[in-house]
Short mmCIF file of C-alpha atoms in Angstrom, two decimals:
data_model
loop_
_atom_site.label_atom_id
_atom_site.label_comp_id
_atom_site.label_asym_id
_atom_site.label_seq_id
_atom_site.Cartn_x
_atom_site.Cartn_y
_atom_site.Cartn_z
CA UNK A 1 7.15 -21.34 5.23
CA UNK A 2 7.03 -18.37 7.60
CA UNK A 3 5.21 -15.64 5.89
CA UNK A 4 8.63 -12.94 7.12
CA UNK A 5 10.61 -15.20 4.63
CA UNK A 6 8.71 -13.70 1.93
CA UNK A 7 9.65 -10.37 2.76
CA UNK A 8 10.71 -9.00 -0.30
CA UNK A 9 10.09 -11.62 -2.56
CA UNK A 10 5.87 -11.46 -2.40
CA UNK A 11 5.58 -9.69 -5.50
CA UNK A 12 8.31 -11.65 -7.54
CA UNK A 13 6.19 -15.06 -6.18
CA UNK A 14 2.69 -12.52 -7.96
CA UNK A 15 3.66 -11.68 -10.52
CA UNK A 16 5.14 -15.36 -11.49
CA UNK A 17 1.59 -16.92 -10.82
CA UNK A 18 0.06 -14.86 -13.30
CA UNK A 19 2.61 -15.59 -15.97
CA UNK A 20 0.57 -18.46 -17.01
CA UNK A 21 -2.81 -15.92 -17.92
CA UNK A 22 -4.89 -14.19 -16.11
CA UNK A 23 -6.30 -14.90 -12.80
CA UNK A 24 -8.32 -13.77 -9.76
CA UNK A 25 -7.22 -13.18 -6.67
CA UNK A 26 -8.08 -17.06 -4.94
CA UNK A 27 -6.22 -18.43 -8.55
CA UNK A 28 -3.31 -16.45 -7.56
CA UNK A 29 -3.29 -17.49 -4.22
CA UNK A 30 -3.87 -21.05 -5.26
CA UNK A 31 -1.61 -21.01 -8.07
CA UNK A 32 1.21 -19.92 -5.86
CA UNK A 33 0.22 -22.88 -3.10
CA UNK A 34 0.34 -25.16 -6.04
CA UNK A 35 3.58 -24.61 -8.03
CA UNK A 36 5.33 -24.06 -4.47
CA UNK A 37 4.02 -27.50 -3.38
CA UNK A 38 2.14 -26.24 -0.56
CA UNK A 39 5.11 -24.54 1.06
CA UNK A 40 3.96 -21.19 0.52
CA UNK A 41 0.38 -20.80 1.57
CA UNK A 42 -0.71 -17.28 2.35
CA UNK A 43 -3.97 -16.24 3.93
CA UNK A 44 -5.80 -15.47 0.68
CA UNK A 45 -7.15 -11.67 1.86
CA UNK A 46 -3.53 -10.80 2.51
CA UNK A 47 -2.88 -11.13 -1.32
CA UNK A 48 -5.61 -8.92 -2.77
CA UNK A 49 -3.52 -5.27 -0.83
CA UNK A 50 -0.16 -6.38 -2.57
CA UNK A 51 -2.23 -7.11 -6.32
CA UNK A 52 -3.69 -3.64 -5.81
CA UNK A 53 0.01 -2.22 -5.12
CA UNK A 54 1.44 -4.23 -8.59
CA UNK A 55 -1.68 -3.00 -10.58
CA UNK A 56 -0.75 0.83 -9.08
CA UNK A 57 2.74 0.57 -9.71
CA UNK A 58 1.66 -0.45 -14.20
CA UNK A 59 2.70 -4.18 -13.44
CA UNK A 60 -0.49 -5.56 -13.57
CA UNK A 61 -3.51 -4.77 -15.01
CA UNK A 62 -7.46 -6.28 -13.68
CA UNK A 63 -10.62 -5.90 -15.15
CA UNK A 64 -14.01 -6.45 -13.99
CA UNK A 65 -16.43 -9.67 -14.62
CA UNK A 66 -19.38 -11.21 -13.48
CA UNK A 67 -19.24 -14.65 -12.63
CA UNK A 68 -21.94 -17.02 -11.27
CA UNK A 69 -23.75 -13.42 -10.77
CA UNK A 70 -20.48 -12.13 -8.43
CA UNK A 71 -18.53 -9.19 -9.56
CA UNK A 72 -14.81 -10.89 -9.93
CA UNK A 73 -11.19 -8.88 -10.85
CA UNK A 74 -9.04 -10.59 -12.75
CA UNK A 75 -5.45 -9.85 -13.34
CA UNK A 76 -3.18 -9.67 -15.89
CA UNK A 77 1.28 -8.97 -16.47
CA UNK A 78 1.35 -5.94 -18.70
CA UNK A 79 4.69 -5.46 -20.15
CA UNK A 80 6.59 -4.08 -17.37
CA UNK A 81 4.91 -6.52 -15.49
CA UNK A 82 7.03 -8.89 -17.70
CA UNK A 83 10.34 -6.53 -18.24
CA UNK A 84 9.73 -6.24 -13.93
CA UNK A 85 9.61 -10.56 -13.41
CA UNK A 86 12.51 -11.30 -15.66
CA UNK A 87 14.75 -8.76 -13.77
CA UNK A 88 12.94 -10.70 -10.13
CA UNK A 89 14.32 -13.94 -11.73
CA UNK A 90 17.76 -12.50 -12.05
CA UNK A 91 18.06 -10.87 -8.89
CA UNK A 92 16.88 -14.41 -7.37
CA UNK A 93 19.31 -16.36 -8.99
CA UNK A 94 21.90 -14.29 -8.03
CA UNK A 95 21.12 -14.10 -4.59
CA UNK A 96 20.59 -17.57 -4.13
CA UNK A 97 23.59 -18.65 -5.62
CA UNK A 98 25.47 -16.52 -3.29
CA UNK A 99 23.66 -17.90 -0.08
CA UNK A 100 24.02 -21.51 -1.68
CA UNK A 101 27.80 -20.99 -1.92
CA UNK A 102 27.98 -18.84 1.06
CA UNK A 103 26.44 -22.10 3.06
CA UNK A 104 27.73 -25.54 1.41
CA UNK A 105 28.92 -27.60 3.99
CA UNK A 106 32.71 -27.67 3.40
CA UNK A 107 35.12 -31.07 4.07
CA UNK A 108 37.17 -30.95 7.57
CA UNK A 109 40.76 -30.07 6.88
CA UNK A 110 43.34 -33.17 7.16
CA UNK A 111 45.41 -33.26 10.41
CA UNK A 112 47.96 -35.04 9.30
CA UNK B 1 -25.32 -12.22 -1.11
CA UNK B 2 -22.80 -14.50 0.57
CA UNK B 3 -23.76 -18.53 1.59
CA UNK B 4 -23.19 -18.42 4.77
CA UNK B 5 -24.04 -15.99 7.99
CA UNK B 6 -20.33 -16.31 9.38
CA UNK B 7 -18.61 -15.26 5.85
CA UNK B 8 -21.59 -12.77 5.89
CA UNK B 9 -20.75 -11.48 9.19
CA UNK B 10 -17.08 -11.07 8.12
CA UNK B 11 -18.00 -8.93 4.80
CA UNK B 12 -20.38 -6.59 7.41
CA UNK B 13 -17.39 -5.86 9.22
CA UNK B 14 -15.31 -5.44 5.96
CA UNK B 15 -18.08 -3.31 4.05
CA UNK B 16 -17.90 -0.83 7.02
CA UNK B 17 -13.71 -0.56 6.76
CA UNK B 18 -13.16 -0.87 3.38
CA UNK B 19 -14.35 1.20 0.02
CA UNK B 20 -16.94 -0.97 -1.68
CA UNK B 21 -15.24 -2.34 -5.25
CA UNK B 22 -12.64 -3.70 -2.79
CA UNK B 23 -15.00 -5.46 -0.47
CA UNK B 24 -16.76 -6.91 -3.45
CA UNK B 25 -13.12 -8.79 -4.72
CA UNK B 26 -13.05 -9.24 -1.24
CA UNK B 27 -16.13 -11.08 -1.26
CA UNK B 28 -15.58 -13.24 -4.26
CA UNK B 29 -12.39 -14.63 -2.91
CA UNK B 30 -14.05 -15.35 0.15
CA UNK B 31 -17.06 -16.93 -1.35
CA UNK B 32 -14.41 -19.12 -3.26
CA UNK B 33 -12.66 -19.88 -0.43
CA UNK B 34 -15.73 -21.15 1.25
CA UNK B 35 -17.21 -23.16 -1.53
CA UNK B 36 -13.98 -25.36 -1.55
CA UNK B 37 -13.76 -25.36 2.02
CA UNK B 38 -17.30 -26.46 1.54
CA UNK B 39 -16.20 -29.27 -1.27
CA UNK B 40 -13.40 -30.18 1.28
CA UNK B 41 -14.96 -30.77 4.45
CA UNK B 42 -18.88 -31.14 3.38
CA UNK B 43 -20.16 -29.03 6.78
CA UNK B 44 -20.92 -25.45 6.21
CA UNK B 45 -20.49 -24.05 9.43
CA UNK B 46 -16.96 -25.77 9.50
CA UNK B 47 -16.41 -24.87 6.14
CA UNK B 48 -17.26 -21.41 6.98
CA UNK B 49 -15.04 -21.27 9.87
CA UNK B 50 -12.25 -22.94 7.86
CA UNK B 51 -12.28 -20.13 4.96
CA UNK B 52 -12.00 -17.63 7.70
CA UNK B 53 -9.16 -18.97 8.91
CA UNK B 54 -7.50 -19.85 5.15
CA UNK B 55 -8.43 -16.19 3.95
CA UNK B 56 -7.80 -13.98 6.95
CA UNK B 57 -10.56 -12.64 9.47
CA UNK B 58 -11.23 -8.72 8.77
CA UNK B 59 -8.75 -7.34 11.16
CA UNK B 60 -5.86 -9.84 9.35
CA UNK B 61 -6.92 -8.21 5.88
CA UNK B 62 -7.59 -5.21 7.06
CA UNK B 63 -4.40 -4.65 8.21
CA UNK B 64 -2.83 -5.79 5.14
CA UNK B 65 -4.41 -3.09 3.31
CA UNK B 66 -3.27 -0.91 6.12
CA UNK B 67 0.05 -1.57 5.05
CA UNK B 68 -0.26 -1.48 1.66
CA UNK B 69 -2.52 1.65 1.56
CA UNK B 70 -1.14 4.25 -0.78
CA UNK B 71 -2.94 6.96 1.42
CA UNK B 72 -1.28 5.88 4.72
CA UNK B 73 2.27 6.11 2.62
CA UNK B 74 1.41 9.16 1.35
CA UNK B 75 0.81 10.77 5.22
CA UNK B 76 3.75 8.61 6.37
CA UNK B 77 6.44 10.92 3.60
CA UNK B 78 4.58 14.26 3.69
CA UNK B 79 4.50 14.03 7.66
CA UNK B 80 8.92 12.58 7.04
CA UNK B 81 9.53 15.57 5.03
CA UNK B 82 7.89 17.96 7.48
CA UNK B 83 10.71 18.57 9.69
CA UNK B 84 12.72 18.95 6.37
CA UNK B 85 10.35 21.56 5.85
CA UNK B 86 9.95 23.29 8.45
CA UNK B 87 13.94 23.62 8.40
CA UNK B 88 14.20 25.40 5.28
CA UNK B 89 11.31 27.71 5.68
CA UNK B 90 12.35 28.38 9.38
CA UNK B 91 16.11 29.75 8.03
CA UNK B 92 14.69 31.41 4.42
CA UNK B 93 12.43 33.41 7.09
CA UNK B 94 15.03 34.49 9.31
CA UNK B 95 17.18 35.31 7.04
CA UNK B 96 14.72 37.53 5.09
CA UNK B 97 13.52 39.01 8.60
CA UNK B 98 9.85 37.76 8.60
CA UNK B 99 8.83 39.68 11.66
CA UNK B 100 9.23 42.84 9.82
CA UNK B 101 6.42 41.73 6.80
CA UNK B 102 3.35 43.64 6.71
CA UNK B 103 1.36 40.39 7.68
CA UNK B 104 -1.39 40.76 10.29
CA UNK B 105 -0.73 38.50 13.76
CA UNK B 106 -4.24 37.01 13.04
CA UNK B 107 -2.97 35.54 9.36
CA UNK B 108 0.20 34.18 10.94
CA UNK B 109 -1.78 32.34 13.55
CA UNK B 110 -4.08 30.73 11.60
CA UNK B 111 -1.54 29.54 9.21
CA UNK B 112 0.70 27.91 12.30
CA UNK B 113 -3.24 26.85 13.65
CA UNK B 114 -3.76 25.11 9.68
CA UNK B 115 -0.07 23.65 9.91
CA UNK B 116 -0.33 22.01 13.00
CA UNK B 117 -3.53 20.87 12.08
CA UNK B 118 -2.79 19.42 9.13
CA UNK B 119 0.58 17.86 11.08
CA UNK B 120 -2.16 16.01 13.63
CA UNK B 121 -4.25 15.02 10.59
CA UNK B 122 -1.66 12.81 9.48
CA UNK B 123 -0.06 12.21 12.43
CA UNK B 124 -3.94 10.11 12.69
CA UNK B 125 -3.90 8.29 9.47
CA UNK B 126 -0.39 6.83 10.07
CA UNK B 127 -1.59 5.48 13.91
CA UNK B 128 -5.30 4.82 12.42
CA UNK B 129 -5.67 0.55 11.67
CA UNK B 130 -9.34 -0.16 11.16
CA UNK B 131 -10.95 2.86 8.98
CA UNK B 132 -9.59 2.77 5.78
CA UNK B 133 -11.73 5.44 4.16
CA UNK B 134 -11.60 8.22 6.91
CA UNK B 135 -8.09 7.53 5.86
CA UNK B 136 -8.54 8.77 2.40
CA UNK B 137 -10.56 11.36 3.38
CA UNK B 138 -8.21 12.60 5.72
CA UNK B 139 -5.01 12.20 3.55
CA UNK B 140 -6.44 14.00 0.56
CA UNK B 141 -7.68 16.99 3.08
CA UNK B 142 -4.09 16.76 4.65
CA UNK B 143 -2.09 16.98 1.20
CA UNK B 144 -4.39 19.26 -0.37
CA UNK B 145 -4.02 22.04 2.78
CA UNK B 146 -0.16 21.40 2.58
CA UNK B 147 -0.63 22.68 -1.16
CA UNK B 148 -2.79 25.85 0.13
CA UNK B 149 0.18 26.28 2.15
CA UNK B 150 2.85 26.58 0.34
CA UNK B 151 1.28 28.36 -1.87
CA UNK B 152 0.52 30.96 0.42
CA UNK B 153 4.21 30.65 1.50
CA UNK B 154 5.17 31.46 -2.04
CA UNK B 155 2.33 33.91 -2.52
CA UNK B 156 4.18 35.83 0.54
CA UNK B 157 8.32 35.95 0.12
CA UNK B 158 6.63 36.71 -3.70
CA UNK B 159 5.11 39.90 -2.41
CA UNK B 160 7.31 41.38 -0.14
CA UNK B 161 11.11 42.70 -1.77
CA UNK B 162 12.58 42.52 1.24
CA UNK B 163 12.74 38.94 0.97
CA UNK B 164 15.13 37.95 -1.77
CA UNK B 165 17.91 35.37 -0.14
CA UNK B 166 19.68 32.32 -1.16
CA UNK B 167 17.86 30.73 1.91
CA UNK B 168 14.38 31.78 0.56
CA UNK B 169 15.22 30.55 -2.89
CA UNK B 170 15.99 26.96 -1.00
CA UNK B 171 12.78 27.38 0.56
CA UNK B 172 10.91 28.58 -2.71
CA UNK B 173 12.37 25.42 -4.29
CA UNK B 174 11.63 22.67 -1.71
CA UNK B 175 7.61 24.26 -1.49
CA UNK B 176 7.54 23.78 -5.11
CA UNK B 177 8.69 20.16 -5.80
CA UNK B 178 6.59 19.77 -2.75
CA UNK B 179 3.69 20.32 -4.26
CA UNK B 180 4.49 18.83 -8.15
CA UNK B 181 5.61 15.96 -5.66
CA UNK B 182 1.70 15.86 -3.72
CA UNK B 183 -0.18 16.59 -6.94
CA UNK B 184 1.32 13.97 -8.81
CA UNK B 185 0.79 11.45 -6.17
CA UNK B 186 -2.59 12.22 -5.60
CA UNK B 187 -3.53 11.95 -9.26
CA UNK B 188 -1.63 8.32 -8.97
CA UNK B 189 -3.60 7.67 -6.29
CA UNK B 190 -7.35 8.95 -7.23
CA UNK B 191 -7.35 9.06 -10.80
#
């Protein structure tokens, strides 16, 4: 899937990967390649800018750990996080049911 | 340390773009990315080349952060809102007949010299791609003499009776939510 496609919907696709718990950046990244069957595989470096935006704007919170003697950030939803997914998942639905409708191949019209 | 002289090679150029608590996530994800490259493919130097290419070489991810930067957004309204600015100072002045002020010539050059400074200052970090912290640097030095100068603005119509107008009281206003505007971003953004 082109990476434009995303526009708009990149933080949505974040935020859902960390529903499950908290993660590092790679999880995310591999979470997100995972549940989206491979279709939406993002270079992984391109992911950490837009985590650092979410975590700015209260939806996400990280803390520090040290791993296999690495510093690693993990992330987290906080609540708005949360309040800020549910109202992605409406917005999607919405729109996609529109475009769905908006592009269902319709019958040819009798000549009769 | 990273496993490899390639992924080290690509945190060098990193380290020397980026501030350091970001380059070391950085590095984590890219040492993860290599070791299942690694698992994947069994040969580090195409494993090393292959993480490269999954995570994004330095000028990829550097320019993500580019875009994302809250510094480069910051330049990008306070140099948008300039014009604005300039506007409503430009008519409060006239209309309260600036030229007559006691201000010395040499203080009214220096503030247009600090103004158009400041202007080119940002006018930088909004073309700049590669040097993320001379960003910073130059965005906090940019919003903080935007501050001095409103202030100094205010200081001035403040002082001088003559110049009570509605104009100047549009002008007063925009300086101030100006700089509640700036100050509260910057604490967002460095606190």
């Amino acid at each position: 899937m082109r990476a434009e496609a995303l526009k708009g919907h990149l933080d949505g696709l974040l935020l859902a990967a960390l529903e499950e718990g908290p993660q590092h950046g790679y999880a995310v990244k591999e979470a997100l390649r995972e549940s989206t069957e491979g279709r939406i595989d993002l270079p992984s470096g391109t992911i950490y800018p837009a985590l650092h935006r979410l975590e700015q704007a209260g939806l996400i919170t990280g803390t520090w750990s040290v791993v296999g003697g690495r510093r690693r950030r993990t992330y987290e939803l906080t609540s708005d996080g949360r309040e800020a997914l549910s109202g992605e998942r409406d917005r999607w639905q919405e729109f996609a049911g529109a475009v769905t409708a908006a592009l269902r191949t319709r019958p040819w019209p009798t000549t009769t | 340390m990273a496993d490899h002289d390639l992924i080290a090679a690509q945190l060098g150029i990193l380290s020397a773009r980026l501030p350091a608590q970001v380059v070391e996530e950085l590095a984590d994800g890219l040492q993860e990315t290599y070791r299942s490259q690694l698992t994947r493919l069994g040969d580090p130097e195409a494993a090393a080349r292959a993480a490269i290419a999954e995570f994004g070489d330095a000028d990829t991810v550097t320019a993500a952060f580019f875009r994302d930067s809250p510094w480069r957004r910051m330049a990008v309204i306070l140099l948008a809102t300039g014009p604005m600015m300039g506007a409503v100072w430009g008519l409060g002045l006239v209309s309260a007949q600036m030229w007559n002020w006691p201000i010395p010539l040499s203080v009214r050059i220096g503030y247009g010299v600090v103004l158009v400074t400041v202007a080119g200052t940002l006018l930088a970090v909004v073309r700049e791609k590669r040097a993320y912290r001379r960003t910073r640097t130059a965005t906090l030095a940019g919003a903080a003499a935007l501050i001095a100068l409103d202030a100094v603005m205010l200081a001035a119509v403040t002082t001088v009776p003559s110049a009570a107008s509605w104009p100047v009281a549009v002008a007063i206003s925009a300086s101030m939510l100006r700089i509640t505007a700036t100050v509260h971003a910057l604490q967002k953004c460095c606190f």
